[in-house]
Amino acid sequence: MSDSLLPYAVKTAKQAKKAAVRVRRRVQRINTVPTLGTTVRPRPMLVPVHLSILGGRTLNVAVPLPDGEEDVATARLELVRNAERSSVPLVRETTGGAVLLTATVALRHATAPAAAPAARDDGRPGALALGSGVWRFSAVLVHSDGRETRADLAAPDQRADDGPTVPSPPCPATGAVFRPMRSVNGRALLKVSGPARQAELVDLDLRWDRVTVHGRLLGRRLPADQYTAEAVRRGTGKTAAARIDWDGDTFTFDLPLAAMTRRQRTERTWDVHLKAGRTRLKVARRLTDVRNPKQVFRTPYRIIALDGGSVVRVHAYVTPAGALAVACAEFTADEDA
């Protein structure tokens, strides 16, 4: 490297280091909550080897057995929020000479229907029901003489991850979110949020005579049959209604392509909604860990022949935010010339 370029290289390296520090601090602020009020005196902390939520609903924890605690008979992991307390057994495992206390348990929001019994046939715990709020982790060690010792869990380092998946996706079954966080004093916390009101896109049937939308309504506040489906053209507010079929909270409808493309040979884009009174819910794919749905859930263009004899060109796709959008226009022979 030329001596004349060395100062620029040093300056660039310093700028990159400062940018990395800013990003790390920002990630820590986003995932940090104030210290929870408690009357319990400060406890020792165990630094987890692993703490994560897999697939949006499975808690995985592994902590080392503290030195001098070899006489521990049983152990359990507790999640505490105010006066509420839930627990799951910690299993002793030996890995590479190290003794770990591990737990793997499915989580569900307290308002969601139970999908598993309290205990499974293999002896492992069933789904753990947690209400909305912030829960504190605690490890309880029970010694051979019945004495109990407690320790909080330290929060793992928060990484600035810009990969293809998000770090805390919603539960794909219920839409609830279980998000590991940290307190300002370094304790590990779990923030639980109930499912948001939304119309989840489950599938798209791209046929040669129609496009059929399949979805689920989550967090609804009105009876499902009060919701109607419609396409709204961007920039104009023009709407085209669709007949919707319900099966519980599951819905199916065909896009009203005839109304969306009538006398319209220039391609226009429409958003798809469920509507109840003054409430509009965009039909969207949100129950996924994909950071950019548009890049992953790709769909082809279709040339569709409608019942009235017209032929339309349709591209039903998901936006980067996961919302369902439809670009369509009447198809003429001139366009193929």
mmCIF file of C-alpha atoms in Angstrom:
data_model
loop_
_atom_site.group_PDB
_atom_site.id
_atom_site.type_symbol
_atom_site.label_atom_id
_atom_site.label_comp_id
_atom_site.label_asym_id
_atom_site.label_seq_id
_atom_site.Cartn_x
_atom_site.Cartn_y
_atom_site.Cartn_z
ATOM 1 C CA MET A 1 0.000 0.000 0.000
ATOM 2 C CA SER A 2 1.253 3.452 -0.881
ATOM 3 C CA ASP A 3 2.242 5.642 2.070
ATOM 4 C CA SER A 4 -0.071 8.329 0.721
ATOM 5 C CA LEU A 5 -3.093 5.984 1.121
ATOM 6 C CA LEU A 6 -2.240 4.774 4.630
ATOM 7 C CA PRO A 7 -3.950 7.679 6.496
ATOM 8 C CA TYR A 8 -7.174 7.038 4.538
ATOM 9 C CA ALA A 9 -7.082 3.345 5.385
ATOM 10 C CA VAL A 10 -6.567 4.098 9.087
ATOM 11 C CA LYS A 11 -9.408 6.626 9.035
ATOM 12 C CA THR A 12 -11.743 4.133 7.315
ATOM 13 C CA ALA A 13 -10.897 1.418 9.854
ATOM 14 C CA LYS A 14 -11.664 3.790 12.743
ATOM 15 C CA GLN A 15 -14.993 4.774 11.160
ATOM 16 C CA ALA A 16 -15.937 1.111 10.687
ATOM 17 C CA LYS A 17 -15.088 0.354 14.332
ATOM 18 C CA LYS A 18 -17.221 3.273 15.546
ATOM 19 C CA ALA A 19 -20.123 2.153 13.335
ATOM 20 C CA ALA A 20 -19.930 -1.381 14.754
ATOM 21 C CA VAL A 21 -20.015 0.006 18.309
ATOM 22 C CA ARG A 22 -23.068 2.156 17.472
ATOM 23 C CA VAL A 23 -24.901 -0.826 15.979
ATOM 24 C CA ARG A 24 -24.097 -3.031 18.978
ATOM 25 C CA ARG A 25 -25.337 -0.387 21.428
ATOM 26 C CA ARG A 26 -28.504 0.157 19.401
ATOM 27 C CA VAL A 27 -29.270 -3.568 19.409
ATOM 28 C CA GLN A 28 -28.728 -3.657 23.177
ATOM 29 C CA ARG A 29 -31.109 -0.717 23.680
ATOM 30 C CA ILE A 30 -33.788 -2.340 21.543
ATOM 31 C CA ASN A 31 -33.588 -5.578 23.536
ATOM 32 C CA THR A 32 -33.244 -3.986 26.986
ATOM 33 C CA VAL A 33 -36.011 -3.207 29.468
ATOM 34 C CA PRO A 34 -35.760 -1.367 32.808
ATOM 35 C CA THR A 35 -34.916 -3.333 35.930
ATOM 36 C CA LEU A 36 -38.041 -5.008 37.248
ATOM 37 C CA GLY A 37 -39.083 -3.894 40.711
ATOM 38 C CA THR A 38 -38.546 -6.601 43.292
ATOM 39 C CA THR A 39 -38.173 -6.915 47.030
ATOM 40 C CA VAL A 40 -35.912 -9.942 46.721
ATOM 41 C CA ARG A 41 -32.271 -9.243 47.484
ATOM 42 C CA PRO A 42 -29.912 -9.598 44.507
ATOM 43 C CA ARG A 43 -29.141 -13.206 43.645
ATOM 44 C CA PRO A 44 -26.086 -14.719 41.996
ATOM 45 C CA MET A 45 -26.278 -15.130 38.240
ATOM 46 C CA LEU A 46 -25.596 -18.142 36.058
ATOM 47 C CA VAL A 47 -24.292 -17.403 32.572
ATOM 48 C CA PRO A 48 -26.209 -19.630 30.114
ATOM 49 C CA VAL A 49 -24.314 -21.681 27.597
ATOM 50 C CA HIS A 50 -27.420 -21.366 25.438
ATOM 51 C CA LEU A 51 -30.742 -19.513 25.686
ATOM 52 C CA SER A 52 -33.015 -19.166 22.668
ATOM 53 C CA ILE A 53 -36.535 -19.507 21.301
ATOM 54 C CA LEU A 54 -36.579 -21.964 18.408
ATOM 55 C CA GLY A 55 -39.254 -21.682 15.732
ATOM 56 C CA GLY A 56 -41.035 -18.908 17.614
ATOM 57 C CA ARG A 57 -42.370 -21.235 20.337
ATOM 58 C CA THR A 58 -39.742 -23.629 21.778
ATOM 59 C CA LEU A 59 -37.601 -22.490 24.701
ATOM 60 C CA ASN A 60 -34.090 -23.975 24.862
ATOM 61 C CA VAL A 61 -31.919 -23.332 27.919
ATOM 62 C CA ALA A 62 -28.576 -24.776 29.023
ATOM 63 C CA VAL A 63 -26.707 -23.497 32.087
ATOM 64 C CA PRO A 64 -23.550 -24.908 33.738
ATOM 65 C CA LEU A 65 -23.851 -26.578 37.106
ATOM 66 C CA PRO A 66 -22.172 -24.151 39.557
ATOM 67 C CA ASP A 67 -18.963 -25.203 41.261
ATOM 68 C CA GLY A 68 -19.540 -26.781 44.662
ATOM 69 C CA GLU A 69 -23.107 -27.840 43.827
ATOM 70 C CA GLU A 70 -22.369 -31.467 42.963
ATOM 71 C CA ASP A 71 -24.847 -32.688 45.595
ATOM 72 C CA VAL A 72 -27.800 -31.196 43.709
ATOM 73 C CA ALA A 73 -30.561 -33.805 43.525
ATOM 74 C CA THR A 74 -33.015 -31.993 41.228
ATOM 75 C CA ALA A 75 -33.262 -28.625 39.534
ATOM 76 C CA ARG A 76 -35.906 -26.586 37.800
ATOM 77 C CA LEU A 77 -36.177 -23.484 35.647
ATOM 78 C CA GLU A 78 -38.702 -20.912 36.844
ATOM 79 C CA LEU A 79 -40.275 -18.045 34.932
ATOM 80 C CA VAL A 80 -41.662 -15.405 37.271
ATOM 81 C CA ARG A 81 -43.901 -12.410 36.592
ATOM 82 C CA ASN A 82 -45.223 -10.569 39.624
ATOM 83 C CA ALA A 83 -47.048 -13.252 41.664
ATOM 84 C CA GLU A 84 -47.211 -15.719 38.760
ATOM 85 C CA ARG A 85 -44.737 -18.547 38.573
ATOM 86 C CA SER A 86 -44.259 -21.300 35.978
ATOM 87 C CA SER A 87 -41.573 -23.957 36.062
ATOM 88 C CA VAL A 88 -40.035 -26.745 34.014
ATOM 89 C CA PRO A 89 -37.535 -29.409 35.168
ATOM 90 C CA LEU A 90 -33.852 -28.959 34.404
ATOM 91 C CA VAL A 91 -32.150 -32.160 33.248
ATOM 92 C CA ARG A 92 -28.528 -32.866 34.136
ATOM 93 C CA GLU A 93 -26.352 -33.629 31.106
ATOM 94 C CA THR A 94 -22.613 -34.166 30.759
ATOM 95 C CA THR A 95 -21.068 -32.747 27.590
ATOM 96 C CA GLY A 96 -17.314 -32.761 27.008
ATOM 97 C CA GLY A 97 -16.645 -33.135 30.706
ATOM 98 C CA ALA A 98 -18.867 -30.180 31.637
ATOM 99 C CA VAL A 99 -22.088 -30.717 33.594
ATOM 100 C CA LEU A 100 -25.031 -28.757 32.186
ATOM 101 C CA LEU A 101 -28.596 -28.245 33.356
ATOM 102 C CA THR A 102 -30.848 -28.180 30.280
ATOM 103 C CA ALA A 103 -34.512 -27.654 29.474
ATOM 104 C CA THR A 104 -36.504 -27.740 26.243
ATOM 105 C CA VAL A 105 -40.183 -26.855 26.410
ATOM 106 C CA ALA A 106 -42.874 -25.641 24.029
ATOM 107 C CA LEU A 107 -44.471 -22.291 24.872
ATOM 108 C CA ARG A 108 -47.970 -21.030 24.216
ATOM 109 C CA HIS A 109 -49.788 -17.830 25.045
ATOM 110 C CA ALA A 110 -52.185 -18.162 27.970
ATOM 111 C CA THR A 111 -55.138 -17.121 25.793
ATOM 112 C CA ALA A 112 -54.391 -19.743 23.128
ATOM 113 C CA PRO A 113 -56.114 -23.152 23.294
ATOM 114 C CA ALA A 114 -54.013 -25.916 24.784
ATOM 115 C CA ALA A 115 -52.310 -27.962 22.068
ATOM 116 C CA ALA A 116 -50.576 -30.402 24.397
ATOM 117 C CA PRO A 117 -51.323 -32.057 27.733
ATOM 118 C CA ALA A 118 -49.667 -30.920 30.956
ATOM 119 C CA ALA A 119 -47.231 -33.837 30.712
ATOM 120 C CA ARG A 120 -46.336 -36.005 27.731
ATOM 121 C CA ASP A 121 -46.056 -39.771 27.596
ATOM 122 C CA ASP A 122 -42.245 -39.609 27.434
ATOM 123 C CA GLY A 123 -42.089 -37.753 30.751
ATOM 124 C CA ARG A 124 -41.050 -34.421 29.251
ATOM 125 C CA PRO A 125 -43.245 -31.388 30.013
ATOM 126 C CA GLY A 126 -46.016 -30.288 27.706
ATOM 127 C CA ALA A 127 -46.591 -26.732 26.497
ATOM 128 C CA LEU A 128 -45.962 -24.018 29.094
ATOM 129 C CA ALA A 129 -48.707 -21.365 29.144
ATOM 130 C CA LEU A 130 -47.480 -17.780 29.724
ATOM 131 C CA GLY A 131 -49.505 -14.574 29.813
ATOM 132 C CA SER A 132 -48.514 -11.290 28.197
ATOM 133 C CA GLY A 133 -45.778 -9.378 29.998
ATOM 134 C CA VAL A 134 -42.132 -9.665 30.987
ATOM 135 C CA TRP A 135 -40.987 -12.854 32.750
ATOM 136 C CA ARG A 136 -37.753 -13.308 34.707
ATOM 137 C CA PHE A 137 -35.670 -16.477 34.486
ATOM 138 C CA SER A 138 -34.488 -18.212 37.642
ATOM 139 C CA ALA A 139 -32.723 -21.528 38.266
ATOM 140 C CA VAL A 140 -33.677 -23.400 41.440
ATOM 141 C CA LEU A 141 -31.270 -26.074 42.705
ATOM 142 C CA VAL A 142 -32.623 -28.600 45.229
ATOM 143 C CA HIS A 143 -29.903 -30.340 47.277
ATOM 144 C CA SER A 144 -29.971 -33.832 48.724
ATOM 145 C CA ASP A 145 -30.900 -32.464 52.160
ATOM 146 C CA GLY A 146 -33.861 -30.519 50.733
ATOM 147 C CA ARG A 147 -32.114 -27.144 50.794
ATOM 148 C CA GLU A 148 -32.843 -24.857 47.845
ATOM 149 C CA THR A 149 -30.543 -22.295 46.252
ATOM 150 C CA ARG A 150 -31.668 -19.846 43.589
ATOM 151 C CA ALA A 151 -29.803 -17.993 40.869
ATOM 152 C CA ASP A 152 -30.939 -15.646 38.127
ATOM 153 C CA LEU A 153 -29.859 -16.180 34.523
ATOM 154 C CA ALA A 154 -27.596 -13.675 32.844
ATOM 155 C CA ALA A 155 -28.710 -12.362 29.471
ATOM 156 C CA PRO A 156 -26.698 -13.663 26.515
ATOM 157 C CA ASP A 157 -24.998 -11.184 24.221
ATOM 158 C CA GLN A 158 -27.334 -9.596 21.663
ATOM 159 C CA ARG A 159 -25.918 -9.836 18.171
ATOM 160 C CA ALA A 160 -26.657 -7.471 15.309
ATOM 161 C CA ASP A 161 -27.866 -10.156 12.929
ATOM 162 C CA ASP A 162 -28.759 -9.130 9.378
ATOM 163 C CA GLY A 163 -29.187 -12.655 8.010
ATOM 164 C CA PRO A 164 -32.193 -13.998 6.086
ATOM 165 C CA THR A 165 -34.250 -14.711 9.236
ATOM 166 C CA VAL A 166 -35.443 -12.540 12.120
ATOM 167 C CA PRO A 167 -34.215 -13.393 15.644
ATOM 168 C CA SER A 168 -37.659 -13.472 17.323
ATOM 169 C CA PRO A 169 -40.330 -14.657 14.887
ATOM 170 C CA PRO A 170 -43.965 -15.093 15.980
ATOM 171 C CA CYS A 171 -45.346 -18.496 16.856
ATOM 172 C CA PRO A 172 -46.536 -19.930 13.527
ATOM 173 C CA ALA A 173 -49.552 -21.566 15.179
ATOM 174 C CA THR A 174 -50.981 -18.694 17.234
ATOM 175 C CA GLY A 175 -49.146 -15.491 16.306
ATOM 176 C CA ALA A 176 -47.917 -14.911 19.877
ATOM 177 C CA VAL A 177 -44.356 -13.588 20.243
ATOM 178 C CA PHE A 178 -41.839 -14.907 22.797
ATOM 179 C CA ARG A 179 -38.821 -12.597 22.726
ATOM 180 C CA PRO A 180 -35.660 -13.029 24.853
ATOM 181 C CA MET A 181 -34.534 -9.703 26.310
ATOM 182 C CA ARG A 182 -32.219 -8.323 28.967
ATOM 183 C CA SER A 183 -32.649 -5.962 31.910
ATOM 184 C CA VAL A 184 -30.337 -3.004 32.435
ATOM 185 C CA ASN A 185 -28.581 -5.000 35.166
ATOM 186 C CA GLY A 186 -27.874 -7.892 32.784
ATOM 187 C CA ARG A 187 -30.612 -10.369 33.771
ATOM 188 C CA ALA A 188 -32.253 -12.588 31.143
ATOM 189 C CA LEU A 189 -35.931 -11.841 30.552
ATOM 190 C CA LEU A 190 -38.656 -13.169 28.296
ATOM 191 C CA LYS A 191 -41.159 -10.718 26.824
ATOM 192 C CA VAL A 192 -44.463 -12.383 25.889
ATOM 193 C CA SER A 193 -46.948 -10.675 23.553
ATOM 194 C CA GLY A 194 -50.341 -12.014 22.538
ATOM 195 C CA PRO A 195 -51.311 -12.436 18.883
ATOM 196 C CA ALA A 196 -52.073 -9.220 17.055
ATOM 197 C CA ARG A 197 -55.326 -8.874 15.139
ATOM 198 C CA GLN A 198 -54.416 -9.883 11.611
ATOM 199 C CA ALA A 199 -55.451 -11.777 8.489
ATOM 200 C CA GLU A 200 -52.722 -14.348 7.865
ATOM 201 C CA LEU A 201 -52.086 -15.508 4.300
ATOM 202 C CA VAL A 202 -51.751 -19.288 4.361
ATOM 203 C CA ASP A 203 -51.675 -20.212 0.683
ATOM 204 C CA LEU A 204 -52.315 -18.997 -2.855
ATOM 205 C CA ASP A 205 -53.834 -21.260 -5.517
ATOM 206 C CA LEU A 206 -52.713 -19.943 -8.917
ATOM 207 C CA ARG A 207 -55.004 -21.667 -11.391
ATOM 208 C CA TRP A 208 -55.710 -21.075 -15.075
ATOM 209 C CA ASP A 209 -59.189 -19.674 -14.402
ATOM 210 C CA ARG A 210 -58.830 -18.044 -10.947
ATOM 211 C CA VAL A 211 -56.585 -17.122 -8.035
ATOM 212 C CA THR A 212 -57.786 -18.459 -4.685
ATOM 213 C CA VAL A 213 -56.638 -17.004 -1.362
ATOM 214 C CA HIS A 214 -56.520 -19.179 1.776
ATOM 215 C CA GLY A 215 -55.959 -17.610 5.186
ATOM 216 C CA ARG A 216 -56.641 -17.423 8.921
ATOM 217 C CA LEU A 217 -58.086 -14.629 11.040
ATOM 218 C CA LEU A 218 -56.140 -14.105 14.280
ATOM 219 C CA GLY A 219 -57.029 -11.995 17.315
ATOM 220 C CA ARG A 220 -60.467 -11.124 15.965
ATOM 221 C CA ARG A 221 -62.813 -8.959 18.012
ATOM 222 C CA LEU A 222 -65.952 -9.542 15.958
ATOM 223 C CA PRO A 223 -67.651 -12.706 14.674
ATOM 224 C CA ALA A 224 -65.787 -14.013 11.645
ATOM 225 C CA ASP A 225 -68.825 -13.801 9.369
ATOM 226 C CA GLN A 226 -68.889 -10.011 9.805
ATOM 227 C CA TYR A 227 -65.649 -9.714 7.850
ATOM 228 C CA THR A 228 -65.789 -9.297 4.084
ATOM 229 C CA ALA A 229 -62.985 -9.524 1.523
ATOM 230 C CA GLU A 230 -62.110 -6.849 -0.993
ATOM 231 C CA ALA A 231 -59.302 -5.652 -3.236
ATOM 232 C CA VAL A 232 -58.341 -1.951 -3.039
ATOM 233 C CA ARG A 233 -56.566 -0.310 -5.978
ATOM 234 C CA ARG A 234 -53.541 1.724 -4.966
ATOM 235 C CA GLY A 235 -53.761 5.452 -5.486
ATOM 236 C CA THR A 236 -57.508 5.565 -6.135
ATOM 237 C CA GLY A 237 -59.356 3.828 -3.302
ATOM 238 C CA LYS A 238 -61.426 1.909 -5.837
ATOM 239 C CA THR A 239 -62.600 -1.421 -4.403
ATOM 240 C CA ALA A 240 -63.704 -4.795 -5.758
ATOM 241 C CA ALA A 241 -65.569 -7.109 -3.388
ATOM 242 C CA ALA A 242 -65.053 -10.883 -3.209
ATOM 243 C CA ARG A 243 -67.359 -13.587 -1.856
ATOM 244 C CA ILE A 244 -65.717 -15.150 1.161
ATOM 245 C CA ASP A 245 -66.258 -18.609 2.673
ATOM 246 C CA TRP A 246 -65.610 -19.231 6.381
ATOM 247 C CA ASP A 247 -64.747 -22.372 8.312
ATOM 248 C CA GLY A 248 -64.274 -21.190 11.880
ATOM 249 C CA ASP A 249 -61.458 -18.618 11.681
ATOM 250 C CA THR A 250 -60.235 -19.982 8.338
ATOM 251 C CA PHE A 251 -61.286 -18.148 5.178
ATOM 252 C CA THR A 252 -61.153 -18.795 1.438
ATOM 253 C CA PHE A 253 -62.056 -16.523 -1.469
ATOM 254 C CA ASP A 254 -61.322 -16.031 -5.159
ATOM 255 C CA LEU A 255 -59.806 -12.726 -6.210
ATOM 256 C CA PRO A 256 -62.439 -10.649 -8.090
ATOM 257 C CA LEU A 257 -60.295 -10.446 -11.209
ATOM 258 C CA ALA A 258 -63.164 -9.535 -13.532
ATOM 259 C CA ALA A 259 -63.940 -6.381 -11.528
ATOM 260 C CA MET A 260 -60.249 -5.603 -11.036
ATOM 261 C CA THR A 261 -59.430 -5.665 -14.772
ATOM 262 C CA ARG A 262 -62.640 -4.508 -16.455
ATOM 263 C CA ARG A 263 -61.698 -2.017 -19.224
ATOM 264 C CA GLN A 264 -58.228 -1.837 -17.716
ATOM 265 C CA ARG A 265 -55.425 -2.676 -20.136
ATOM 266 C CA THR A 266 -52.747 -0.887 -18.129
ATOM 267 C CA GLU A 267 -51.364 -2.922 -15.260
ATOM 268 C CA ARG A 268 -52.556 -1.684 -11.879
ATOM 269 C CA THR A 269 -51.688 -2.915 -8.373
ATOM 270 C CA TRP A 270 -54.289 -3.868 -5.772
ATOM 271 C CA ASP A 271 -54.005 -4.627 -2.051
ATOM 272 C CA VAL A 272 -56.194 -7.316 -0.519
ATOM 273 C CA HIS A 273 -58.064 -6.665 2.728
ATOM 274 C CA LEU A 274 -60.548 -8.121 5.148
ATOM 275 C CA LYS A 275 -63.054 -5.491 6.269
ATOM 276 C CA ALA A 276 -65.451 -5.314 9.231
ATOM 277 C CA GLY A 277 -67.105 -1.944 9.785
ATOM 278 C CA ARG A 278 -64.320 0.648 9.807
ATOM 279 C CA THR A 279 -61.633 -1.962 10.432
ATOM 280 C CA ARG A 280 -59.397 -3.062 7.570
ATOM 281 C CA LEU A 281 -56.887 -5.881 7.884
ATOM 282 C CA LYS A 282 -54.365 -6.438 5.116
ATOM 283 C CA VAL A 283 -54.091 -10.073 4.101
ATOM 284 C CA ALA A 284 -50.401 -10.757 4.716
ATOM 285 C CA ARG A 285 -47.884 -13.483 5.541
ATOM 286 C CA ARG A 286 -46.518 -12.493 8.948
ATOM 287 C CA LEU A 287 -46.197 -15.801 10.817
ATOM 288 C CA THR A 288 -42.773 -16.543 9.412
ATOM 289 C CA ASP A 289 -39.150 -16.001 10.382
ATOM 290 C CA VAL A 290 -38.224 -14.733 6.912
ATOM 291 C CA ARG A 291 -36.763 -11.215 6.970
ATOM 292 C CA ASN A 292 -37.798 -10.340 3.393
ATOM 293 C CA PRO A 293 -40.834 -12.423 2.312
ATOM 294 C CA LYS A 294 -40.819 -11.042 -1.233
ATOM 295 C CA GLN A 295 -37.407 -12.580 -1.926
ATOM 296 C CA VAL A 296 -38.437 -15.999 -0.600
ATOM 297 C CA PHE A 297 -42.136 -16.480 -1.423
ATOM 298 C CA ARG A 298 -41.912 -15.969 -5.166
ATOM 299 C CA THR A 299 -44.883 -16.431 -7.475
ATOM 300 C CA PRO A 300 -45.105 -16.485 -11.285
ATOM 301 C CA TYR A 301 -47.240 -14.412 -13.639
ATOM 302 C CA ARG A 302 -50.398 -16.132 -14.833
ATOM 303 C CA ILE A 303 -52.522 -15.704 -17.956
ATOM 304 C CA ILE A 304 -56.052 -16.435 -16.721
ATOM 305 C CA ALA A 305 -59.194 -16.976 -18.755
ATOM 306 C CA LEU A 306 -62.260 -15.660 -16.926
ATOM 307 C CA ASP A 307 -65.832 -16.928 -17.229
ATOM 308 C CA GLY A 308 -66.931 -13.906 -19.252
ATOM 309 C CA GLY A 309 -64.445 -14.727 -21.989
ATOM 310 C CA SER A 310 -61.818 -12.095 -21.176
ATOM 311 C CA VAL A 311 -58.181 -12.997 -20.627
ATOM 312 C CA VAL A 312 -56.140 -11.258 -17.930
ATOM 313 C CA ARG A 313 -52.501 -11.168 -16.918
ATOM 314 C CA VAL A 314 -52.088 -11.528 -13.146
ATOM 315 C CA HIS A 315 -49.172 -11.425 -10.734
ATOM 316 C CA ALA A 316 -50.261 -12.150 -7.145
ATOM 317 C CA TYR A 317 -47.254 -11.741 -4.830
ATOM 318 C CA VAL A 318 -46.174 -10.737 -1.328
ATOM 319 C CA THR A 319 -44.447 -7.417 -0.661
ATOM 320 C CA PRO A 320 -41.225 -7.037 1.378
ATOM 321 C CA ALA A 321 -43.486 -6.483 4.408
ATOM 322 C CA GLY A 322 -45.382 -9.716 3.670
ATOM 323 C CA ALA A 323 -48.653 -8.147 2.460
ATOM 324 C CA LEU A 324 -50.545 -9.709 -0.442
ATOM 325 C CA ALA A 325 -50.572 -7.529 -3.571
ATOM 326 C CA VAL A 326 -51.994 -8.201 -7.039
ATOM 327 C CA ALA A 327 -50.769 -6.583 -10.263
ATOM 328 C CA CYS A 328 -53.183 -7.266 -13.121
ATOM 329 C CA ALA A 329 -54.558 -6.025 -16.456
ATOM 330 C CA GLU A 330 -56.595 -7.240 -19.396
ATOM 331 C CA PHE A 331 -54.510 -9.207 -21.860
ATOM 332 C CA THR A 332 -54.801 -8.487 -25.596
ATOM 333 C CA ALA A 333 -53.296 -10.110 -28.659
ATOM 334 C CA ASP A 334 -51.477 -6.850 -29.458
ATOM 335 C CA GLU A 335 -49.291 -7.247 -26.371
ATOM 336 C CA ASP A 336 -48.020 -10.586 -27.668
ATOM 337 C CA ALA A 337 -47.103 -9.270 -31.094
#
